[in-house]
Short mmCIF file of C-alpha atoms and ligand atoms in Angstrom, two decimals:
data_model
loop_
_atom_site.label_atom_id
_atom_site.label_comp_id
_atom_site.label_asym_id
_atom_site.label_seq_id
_atom_site.Cartn_x
_atom_site.Cartn_y
_atom_site.Cartn_z
CA MET B 1 135.44 87.04 114.71
CA THR B 2 132.88 89.67 115.49
CA ALA B 3 129.60 89.47 114.40
CA ARG B 4 129.08 92.22 111.19
CA THR B 5 126.01 93.78 110.81
CA VAL B 6 124.97 95.80 107.42
CA GLY B 7 122.17 98.54 107.34
CA ILE B 8 121.24 102.09 107.16
CA HIS B 9 123.98 104.47 108.50
CA ASP B 10 123.22 107.84 107.64
CA ILE B 11 119.51 109.52 105.99
CA SER B 12 117.73 112.24 104.97
CA PHE B 13 115.34 113.44 102.72
CA ALA B 14 114.80 116.81 100.77
CA THR B 15 111.15 118.01 99.33
CA SER B 16 109.54 120.40 97.01
CA HIS B 17 109.49 124.42 96.87
CA HIS B 18 105.63 124.32 97.14
CA VAL B 19 102.93 123.30 99.27
CA LEU B 20 99.27 122.69 99.31
CA ASP B 21 97.05 122.41 102.37
CA LEU B 22 94.63 120.17 101.34
CA ARG B 23 92.08 122.48 102.27
CA GLU B 24 92.48 124.42 99.47
CA LEU B 25 91.60 121.02 97.32
CA ALA B 26 88.12 120.43 99.40
CA ASP B 27 87.09 124.18 99.09
CA HIS B 28 87.65 123.50 94.83
CA ALA B 29 86.14 119.86 95.39
CA GLU B 30 83.57 120.90 97.58
CA THR B 31 84.30 118.20 100.38
CA ASP B 32 84.73 117.78 103.55
CA VAL B 33 88.22 118.57 104.93
CA ASP B 34 88.27 115.79 107.22
CA LYS B 35 87.93 113.64 104.15
CA PHE B 36 91.19 114.13 103.63
CA TYR B 37 92.54 115.14 106.96
CA ILE B 38 91.35 112.18 108.92
CA GLY B 39 89.85 109.88 106.24
CA ILE B 40 93.28 109.38 104.33
CA GLY B 41 95.15 111.21 106.93
CA GLN B 42 96.79 113.65 105.10
CA SER B 43 97.05 117.50 105.94
CA GLU B 44 99.21 118.46 102.78
CA MET B 45 101.19 117.74 99.99
CA SER B 46 104.29 118.77 97.88
CA VAL B 47 104.67 120.21 94.86
CA LEU B 48 107.34 120.92 92.52
CA ALA B 49 108.19 123.90 90.76
CA GLU B 50 109.32 124.76 87.68
CA ASP B 51 112.81 123.82 88.25
CA GLU B 52 112.91 121.03 90.50
CA ASP B 53 112.35 117.34 89.79
CA ILE B 54 113.68 114.19 91.40
CA VAL B 55 117.47 114.89 90.31
CA THR B 56 117.07 117.99 92.03
CA LEU B 57 115.33 116.85 95.14
CA ALA B 58 117.70 113.75 94.99
CA THR B 59 120.89 115.47 94.15
CA GLU B 60 119.61 117.99 97.63
CA ALA B 61 118.83 114.59 100.00
CA ALA B 62 122.32 112.99 98.80
CA GLN B 63 124.02 116.31 99.60
CA ARG B 64 122.88 116.18 102.99
CA VAL B 65 124.47 113.05 104.06
CA LEU B 66 127.15 113.04 102.19
CA GLU B 67 128.67 116.10 103.72
CA ARG B 68 128.89 114.29 106.88
CA GLN B 69 130.01 110.85 105.38
CA GLY B 70 132.06 111.94 102.73
CA SER B 71 131.85 109.91 99.58
CA GLU B 72 135.37 108.18 99.28
CA GLU B 73 134.21 104.84 99.95
CA ILE B 74 131.42 105.30 97.93
CA ARG B 75 131.63 102.91 94.62
CA THR B 76 128.15 102.12 94.29
CA LEU B 77 124.70 104.49 93.76
CA LEU B 78 121.81 103.29 92.92
CA PHE B 79 118.74 105.42 92.43
CA ALA B 80 115.14 104.25 92.61
CA THR B 81 112.22 106.21 91.21
CA GLU B 82 108.74 105.68 88.79
CA SER B 83 109.40 109.53 87.41
CA GLY B 84 112.48 108.79 85.20
CA VAL B 85 113.16 111.92 83.41
CA ASP B 86 114.70 110.12 80.71
CA GLN B 87 114.10 106.13 79.04
CA SER B 88 118.23 105.39 78.77
CA LYS B 89 120.46 107.66 81.32
CA ALA B 90 120.09 106.49 84.43
CA ALA B 91 119.04 110.04 87.03
CA GLY B 92 121.73 108.83 89.63
CA VAL B 93 124.36 109.87 86.64
CA TYR B 94 123.23 113.39 86.94
CA VAL B 95 123.36 113.43 90.81
CA HIS B 96 127.22 111.38 90.42
CA GLY B 97 128.17 114.77 88.09
CA LEU B 98 126.34 117.53 90.59
CA LEU B 99 128.03 116.42 93.59
CA GLY B 100 131.29 115.07 92.16
CA LEU B 101 131.48 111.69 93.02
CA SER B 102 134.64 109.44 92.09
CA PRO B 103 134.44 108.06 88.15
CA HIS B 104 134.95 104.87 90.17
CA CYS B 105 131.49 104.03 91.01
CA ARG B 106 128.71 101.88 89.43
CA VAL B 107 125.11 104.37 88.53
CA VAL B 108 121.96 102.46 87.97
CA GLU B 109 118.18 103.44 88.04
CA LEU B 110 115.83 101.31 89.49
CA LYS B 111 112.21 100.70 89.05
CA GLN B 112 108.85 99.04 89.98
CA ALA B 113 106.88 101.13 91.43
CA CYS B 114 107.75 102.04 94.75
CA TYR B 115 109.31 98.54 95.66
CA SER B 116 112.37 99.68 94.14
CA ALA B 117 113.88 101.41 97.05
CA THR B 118 113.66 98.52 98.65
CA ALA B 119 115.31 96.44 96.26
CA ALA B 120 118.28 99.05 95.68
CA LEU B 121 118.53 98.47 99.86
CA GLN B 122 118.95 95.18 99.49
CA PHE B 123 120.90 94.98 96.94
CA ALA B 124 123.28 97.89 98.73
CA LEU B 125 122.96 94.91 101.28
CA GLY B 126 125.18 92.47 99.58
CA ILE B 127 127.32 94.56 98.13
CA VAL B 128 128.51 95.83 101.73
CA SER B 129 128.27 92.05 102.76
CA ARG B 130 130.63 91.15 100.16
CA ASN B 131 133.07 94.26 100.70
CA PRO B 132 132.71 95.70 104.30
CA GLU B 133 135.27 98.51 103.35
CA GLU B 134 132.29 100.16 100.59
CA ARG B 135 129.54 102.21 101.02
CA VAL B 136 126.16 102.43 98.88
CA LEU B 137 124.49 105.51 98.38
CA VAL B 138 120.78 104.54 97.73
CA ILE B 139 118.02 106.91 96.70
CA ALA B 140 114.52 107.35 96.08
CA SER B 141 113.11 109.78 94.71
CA ASP B 142 109.59 110.16 92.77
CA VAL B 143 106.40 112.67 92.34
CA ALA B 144 103.53 111.44 92.63
CA ARG B 145 100.77 113.06 90.31
CA TYR B 146 97.49 112.14 89.71
CA GLU B 147 94.69 113.56 87.23
CA LEU B 148 93.23 116.89 88.31
CA ASP B 149 89.61 116.22 90.10
CA SER B 150 90.40 112.77 90.23
CA SER B 151 90.17 110.70 93.31
CA GLY B 152 93.69 110.21 93.63
CA GLU B 153 94.11 113.78 93.31
CA ALA B 154 94.38 114.06 97.38
CA THR B 155 97.19 111.49 97.26
CA GLN B 156 100.02 113.38 95.51
CA GLY B 157 103.13 114.53 96.85
CA ALA B 158 106.87 114.24 96.07
CA GLY B 159 110.40 113.74 97.93
CA ALA B 160 113.59 112.21 97.74
CA VAL B 161 115.63 110.29 100.41
CA ALA B 162 119.22 108.98 100.73
CA MET B 163 120.62 106.30 102.64
CA VAL B 164 124.34 105.82 103.01
CA VAL B 165 124.31 101.73 103.70
CA THR B 166 127.20 100.62 105.31
CA ALA B 167 128.84 97.70 107.86
CA ASN B 168 127.87 98.44 111.26
CA PRO B 169 125.80 101.18 110.84
CA ALA B 170 124.61 103.52 113.23
CA LEU B 171 120.97 103.91 112.65
CA VAL B 172 119.65 100.48 111.60
CA ALA B 173 120.96 97.02 111.27
CA ILE B 174 118.98 95.53 108.80
CA GLU B 175 117.82 91.77 109.34
CA PRO B 176 118.44 88.81 106.76
CA GLU B 177 115.09 87.39 106.95
CA SER B 178 112.61 88.61 104.04
CA GLY B 179 109.25 87.64 103.09
CA LEU B 180 108.27 88.52 99.16
CA TYR B 181 105.39 88.69 96.87
CA THR B 182 104.71 89.42 93.81
CA SER B 183 101.59 89.20 91.56
CA ASP B 184 100.88 90.88 87.60
CA ILE B 185 98.15 92.80 88.40
CA HIS B 186 96.70 96.39 87.38
CA ASP B 187 96.37 98.25 90.15
CA PHE B 188 98.40 101.28 89.52
CA TRP B 189 100.42 101.96 86.46
CA ARG B 190 101.87 105.20 84.34
CA PRO B 191 102.16 104.01 80.40
CA ASN B 192 104.85 105.75 78.39
CA TYR B 193 102.89 108.19 77.26
CA ARG B 194 100.89 109.46 80.52
CA SER B 195 102.52 112.35 82.53
CA GLU B 196 100.34 111.07 85.57
CA ALA B 197 99.46 107.73 86.89
CA LEU B 198 96.24 105.73 86.54
CA VAL B 199 94.97 103.81 88.99
CA ASP B 200 91.95 101.89 89.95
CA GLY B 201 91.60 102.91 93.48
CA LYS B 202 90.02 100.33 95.94
CA PHE B 203 91.43 97.49 94.37
CA SER B 204 94.68 98.80 94.73
CA MET B 205 94.08 99.23 98.51
CA ASN B 206 92.50 95.42 98.46
CA ALA B 207 95.96 94.56 96.66
CA TYR B 208 98.10 95.95 98.92
CA LEU B 209 96.68 94.26 101.82
CA GLU B 210 96.65 90.85 100.22
CA SER B 211 100.01 91.69 98.94
CA LEU B 212 101.03 92.72 102.59
CA GLU B 213 99.71 88.70 103.65
CA GLY B 214 101.05 86.95 100.95
CA ALA B 215 104.52 88.53 102.03
CA TRP B 216 104.29 88.04 105.94
CA HIS B 217 103.25 84.50 105.56
CA ASP B 218 106.59 84.16 103.38
CA TYR B 219 108.87 86.10 105.83
CA GLU B 220 107.19 83.84 108.60
CA SER B 221 108.46 80.76 106.66
CA ASN B 222 111.68 82.02 105.83
CA GLY B 223 112.63 82.32 109.81
CA GLY B 224 111.19 85.54 110.66
CA VAL B 225 109.92 86.37 114.26
CA ALA B 226 106.46 86.66 115.06
CA VAL B 227 104.29 90.09 115.03
CA GLY B 228 104.65 90.45 118.71
CA GLU B 229 108.16 90.67 118.93
CA ILE B 230 108.32 93.85 116.82
CA ASP B 231 108.22 96.11 118.12
CA ARG B 232 107.13 99.54 115.43
CA PHE B 233 106.14 99.35 111.97
CA CYS B 234 107.64 101.40 108.69
CA TYR B 235 104.60 100.96 105.67
CA HIS B 236 104.68 102.20 102.49
CA GLN B 237 102.67 105.41 102.65
CA PRO B 238 100.49 106.23 99.91
CA PHE B 239 98.65 108.13 102.35
CA THR B 240 98.91 107.53 106.04
CA LYS B 241 95.77 106.40 106.81
CA MET B 242 96.45 103.30 104.42
CA ALA B 243 99.35 102.95 107.40
CA VAL B 244 96.68 102.33 109.84
CA LYS B 245 94.46 99.78 107.82
CA ALA B 246 97.63 97.40 107.36
CA GLN B 247 98.66 97.17 110.93
CA GLU B 248 95.41 96.40 111.62
CA GLN B 249 95.36 93.77 108.64
CA LEU B 250 98.68 92.59 109.82
CA GLN B 251 97.21 91.60 113.54
CA LYS B 252 94.20 90.33 112.22
CA VAL B 253 96.38 87.87 109.96
CA ALA B 254 98.44 87.14 113.31
CA ALA B 255 95.45 86.94 115.26
CA ILE B 256 96.53 89.28 117.63
CA GLU B 257 93.75 91.53 118.85
CA ALA B 258 94.80 94.84 118.91
CA SER B 259 92.49 97.89 119.65
CA SER B 260 92.68 101.20 116.81
CA ALA B 261 94.47 103.01 119.13
CA GLU B 262 97.13 100.39 119.91
CA CYS B 263 97.81 100.28 115.91
CA MET B 264 98.30 103.58 115.90
CA GLN B 265 100.90 103.34 118.58
CA LEU B 266 102.85 100.58 116.60
CA VAL B 267 102.86 103.12 113.68
CA GLY B 268 101.95 106.49 114.68
CA ALA B 269 105.52 108.00 114.15
CA SER B 270 106.32 106.84 110.70
CA LEU B 271 103.24 108.76 109.76
CA GLU B 272 104.10 112.37 110.41
CA MET B 273 106.66 113.37 107.98
CA ASN B 274 104.20 111.65 105.10
CA ARG B 275 100.96 113.67 106.10
CA ARG B 276 102.49 116.11 105.12
CA VAL B 277 104.60 115.84 102.21
CA GLY B 278 101.95 113.02 100.64
CA ASN B 279 102.92 110.29 98.68
CA SER B 280 106.38 110.01 97.52
CA TYR B 281 106.32 106.69 96.07
CA THR B 282 109.32 104.85 96.13
CA ALA B 283 111.04 107.36 99.17
CA SER B 284 107.80 106.57 101.19
CA LEU B 285 108.20 103.99 103.22
CA TYR B 286 111.96 105.77 103.96
CA LEU B 287 110.27 108.96 104.74
CA GLY B 288 107.93 106.73 106.89
CA LEU B 289 111.46 105.30 108.78
CA LEU B 290 113.34 108.72 109.19
CA SER B 291 109.40 110.19 110.56
CA LEU B 292 109.82 107.27 113.09
CA LEU B 293 113.54 108.17 114.27
CA ASN B 294 113.08 111.90 114.60
CA TYR B 295 109.18 111.61 115.99
CA GLU B 296 109.10 108.46 118.44
CA ALA B 297 109.23 109.67 122.11
CA ASP B 298 110.07 106.05 123.43
CA ASP B 299 113.52 105.07 122.94
CA LEU B 300 114.20 102.96 120.16
CA ALA B 301 117.64 102.14 120.65
CA GLY B 302 117.62 97.79 120.58
CA LYS B 303 114.23 97.87 118.69
CA ARG B 304 113.05 95.61 115.95
CA ILE B 305 111.07 97.67 113.06
CA GLY B 306 109.00 95.94 110.85
CA PHE B 307 108.94 97.30 106.63
CA PHE B 308 106.71 96.46 104.49
CA SER B 309 107.76 97.74 100.47
CA TYR B 310 105.12 97.90 98.53
CA GLY B 311 105.02 98.64 94.63
CA SER B 312 102.02 98.53 92.49
CA GLY B 313 101.52 95.92 89.74
CA SER B 314 103.14 94.55 92.26
CA VAL B 315 106.10 93.52 93.86
CA SER B 316 106.46 93.64 97.71
CA GLU B 317 108.70 92.61 100.51
CA PHE B 318 108.02 92.47 104.45
CA PHE B 319 111.40 92.49 106.31
CA THR B 320 113.17 94.05 109.91
CA GLY B 321 115.62 95.77 111.45
CA VAL B 322 117.03 96.97 114.77
CA VAL B 323 117.66 100.50 115.93
CA GLN B 324 120.86 100.96 117.02
CA SER B 325 122.39 102.75 120.29
CA GLY B 326 123.22 106.21 120.20
CA TYR B 327 120.72 106.47 116.89
CA ARG B 328 119.85 109.81 117.87
CA ASP B 329 123.15 111.42 117.49
CA VAL B 330 122.64 110.66 113.50
CA LEU B 331 119.12 112.49 113.08
CA ARG B 332 118.94 116.08 112.15
CA VAL B 333 114.95 116.55 113.89
CA LYS B 334 115.43 120.15 113.76
CA GLU B 335 116.67 121.04 110.02
CA ASP B 336 114.32 118.13 108.89
CA ALA B 337 111.21 120.31 110.42
CA ALA B 338 112.84 123.44 108.81
CA ARG B 339 112.67 122.25 105.63
CA LEU B 340 109.32 121.04 105.83
CA SER B 341 108.15 124.33 107.41
CA ALA B 342 110.11 126.66 104.49
CA ARG B 343 107.76 125.17 101.71
CA LEU B 344 105.76 128.27 100.38
CA PRO B 345 101.98 127.33 100.31
CA LEU B 346 100.13 127.26 96.99
CA THR B 347 96.67 128.79 96.30
CA TYR B 348 94.50 125.86 94.59
CA ALA B 349 94.72 128.22 90.92
CA GLN B 350 98.54 128.60 91.64
CA TYR B 351 98.73 124.54 92.07
CA ARG B 352 96.36 123.97 89.40
CA GLU B 353 98.45 126.03 86.86
CA LEU B 354 101.80 124.47 87.69
CA HIS B 355 100.12 120.77 87.16
CA ASN B 356 99.25 121.97 83.96
CA ARG B 357 102.49 123.65 83.05
CA VAL B 358 103.95 120.02 83.34
CA ASP B 359 102.42 118.89 80.32
CA LEU B 360 103.17 121.61 78.38
CA VAL B 361 107.18 121.71 79.29
CA GLU B 362 108.28 119.26 76.34
CA GLY B 363 110.33 119.86 73.60
CA THR B 364 114.27 120.41 72.98
CA GLN B 365 115.08 123.84 73.93
CA PHE B 366 113.83 125.79 76.90
CA THR B 367 114.84 127.24 80.34
CA THR B 368 112.93 127.25 83.45
CA PRO B 369 112.85 130.51 85.99
CA HIS B 370 114.51 130.77 88.89
CA ARG B 371 112.26 129.48 91.55
CA THR B 372 113.61 126.58 93.78
CA HIS B 373 115.52 127.38 97.08
CA SER B 374 117.37 124.35 96.72
CA PRO B 375 120.92 124.71 96.04
CA PHE B 376 120.09 122.69 92.74
CA ARG B 377 118.08 123.24 90.19
CA PHE B 378 116.78 121.75 86.78
CA SER B 379 117.62 125.12 84.24
CA GLY B 380 116.22 124.04 80.99
CA VAL B 381 116.74 121.51 78.27
CA GLU B 382 119.42 122.19 74.99
CA GLY B 383 119.33 120.54 72.16
CA HIS B 384 117.63 117.41 73.84
CA VAL B 385 119.91 117.37 77.01
CA ARG B 386 118.38 118.16 80.38
CA GLN B 387 120.29 121.10 82.46
CA TYR B 388 121.04 121.03 85.89
CA GLU B 389 122.47 123.79 88.07
CA ARG B 390 124.39 123.73 91.61
CA VAL B 391 122.87 127.26 93.30
CA LEU B 392 125.86 128.63 95.44
CA LEU B 393 123.85 128.97 98.73
CA ASP B 394 126.09 129.56 102.16
CA HIS B 395 124.41 126.58 103.41
CA GLY B 396 122.76 123.52 101.98
CA ILE B 397 119.52 123.73 103.47
CA ARG B 398 117.09 126.72 102.44
CA GLY B 399 116.18 129.56 104.12
CA SER B 400 113.44 131.71 105.19
CA ALA B 401 109.74 130.62 102.85
CA GLN B 402 109.58 134.55 102.35
N1 CAA G 501 85.06 112.70 107.76
C1 CAA G 501 86.24 111.56 107.76
N2 CAA G 501 86.27 110.81 107.54
C2 CAA G 501 86.06 110.79 106.00
C3 CAA G 501 85.21 111.62 105.72
C4 CAA G 501 84.71 112.67 106.50
N3 CAA G 501 84.04 113.99 106.35
N4 CAA G 501 85.12 111.43 104.23
C5 CAA G 501 85.17 110.43 103.62
N5 CAA G 501 85.82 109.71 104.89
C6 CAA G 501 87.04 108.69 105.12
C7 CAA G 501 86.16 107.41 104.17
O1 CAA G 501 85.18 106.66 105.06
C8 CAA G 501 87.28 106.35 103.93
O2 CAA G 501 87.70 106.06 105.09
P1 CAA G 501 87.82 104.42 104.82
O3 CAA G 501 88.44 104.00 103.88
O4 CAA G 501 88.25 104.06 106.30
O5 CAA G 501 86.21 103.62 104.24
C9 CAA G 501 88.17 107.78 103.33
O6 CAA G 501 87.32 109.15 104.06
C10 CAA G 501 88.06 107.59 101.74
O7 CAA G 501 87.24 107.95 101.28
P2 CAA G 501 86.50 107.16 100.33
O8 CAA G 501 86.64 105.93 99.86
O9 CAA G 501 85.50 107.57 99.53
O10 CAA G 501 87.65 107.99 98.92
P3 CAA G 501 87.77 107.96 97.58
O11 CAA G 501 87.16 107.09 96.80
O12 CAA G 501 87.11 109.37 96.55
O13 CAA G 501 89.91 108.03 97.51
C11 CAA G 501 91.52 106.47 97.05
C12 CAA G 501 90.42 107.39 98.04
C13 CAA G 501 90.95 105.51 96.53
C14 CAA G 501 92.61 106.10 98.11
C15 CAA G 501 91.77 107.61 96.27
O14 CAA G 501 92.66 108.47 97.03
C16 CAA G 501 93.13 106.68 95.56
O15 CAA G 501 92.79 106.37 94.20
N6 CAA G 501 94.45 106.74 95.59
C17 CAA G 501 95.68 106.66 94.85
C18 CAA G 501 95.52 105.34 94.80
C19 CAA G 501 96.53 104.44 95.88
O16 CAA G 501 97.17 105.45 96.75
N7 CAA G 501 95.85 103.51 96.10
C20 CAA G 501 96.67 102.91 97.87
C21 CAA G 501 97.28 101.78 97.55
S1 CAA G 501 98.46 101.51 96.16
C22 CAA G 501 100.16 102.00 96.68
O17 CAA G 501 99.80 102.07 97.68
C23 CAA G 501 101.17 101.89 95.29
C24 CAA G 501 101.14 103.53 95.05
O18 CAA G 501 101.62 104.17 96.15
C25 CAA G 501 99.90 104.46 94.33
#
């Protein structure tokens, strides 16, 4: 019997209508922009239009993979988010409706801060291992919001990643070993009555690094390979510099000397897209994977990637996957770059107004102005029910930013 692999067969992303260059934020705060560009490694952040939310981003990302993969064998849709739009109904049910998926499909939402997309991926692998004919649609979609004029403000962002998980995947086969680490802490959290997260910034960075160490040791004791046998690393990226710090920490824990340049080489390509999108919480690690596959100049076929998923509060996991030969044929490099470049730049004043408006949009009855160029939009609320529309476009990706 031939050994069967399970993993990520296709991957796509979506992000917002607007973008804010962090220079705008630096000018407003009278801060040296290099604190953002170099210090935290972020150049831009995605900002949602009034008629976008986690559902519209998720649906756009999923549509792009399903256009190619079809939806016939999808009997499970797992939606990971920490920006839920309803306390009861899973956001994925809206996606299911907008994409016209089969009624014979289980749909569920998963939450544990930025970690839950990894739980979704692991659950999906379990389903596919049990029945290799099935395909699971895993979506991670989030909007990262902090208070205006807070130190977290430069680490906001928004994005969604959709993945089809199958047997004999075309992109990345996920290996069975994994390391886990959970700790009941308050480094970052968002009570139900708030639209913005609360965070203890420096504590959260230390908690992230301690969790990496804890998850790594558990990975080692569960039969994982040595650090030196991993060719590239993908980390959860609240800001891209965090991934570089994580790599340096892992080298230290493994007692393998590596210069900053060597650490950068191991994570570099995974930072490209996140640097421009900002924090996308659950989607961030998998946007890092897409970025690595899209932008790594070396051929990654047969190479092993180490993944570290961190969700504040906190739950984390270290695991690995092997890039499959022919993976480049599956990518949409130009389309992805066009998607990022199509975002409309905001001035600082426009960004601030949009940020404040989210808090004002409440109530049982309202409509949103048509702003987004996405094929899907959030058009408002009628009688407590969120309304979504499919906008007829002649292509799934947005046109120019004009
Ligand atoms: N040129 C170059 N570098 C500069 C600079 C300049 N002019 N000015 C400052 N810097 C550097 C600093 O030296 C620092 O670098 P190091 O960390 O390597 O020393 C970096 O820029 C940031 O400067 P500060 O530490 O002064 O920044 P801050 O305290 O104002 O804010 C932060 C940083 C705490 C990360 C804040 O952005 C924050 O709270 N973010 C949200 C929380 C977060 O992202 N935590 C990450 C772990 S939790 C997690 O991962 C889950 C999640 O998604 C939220």
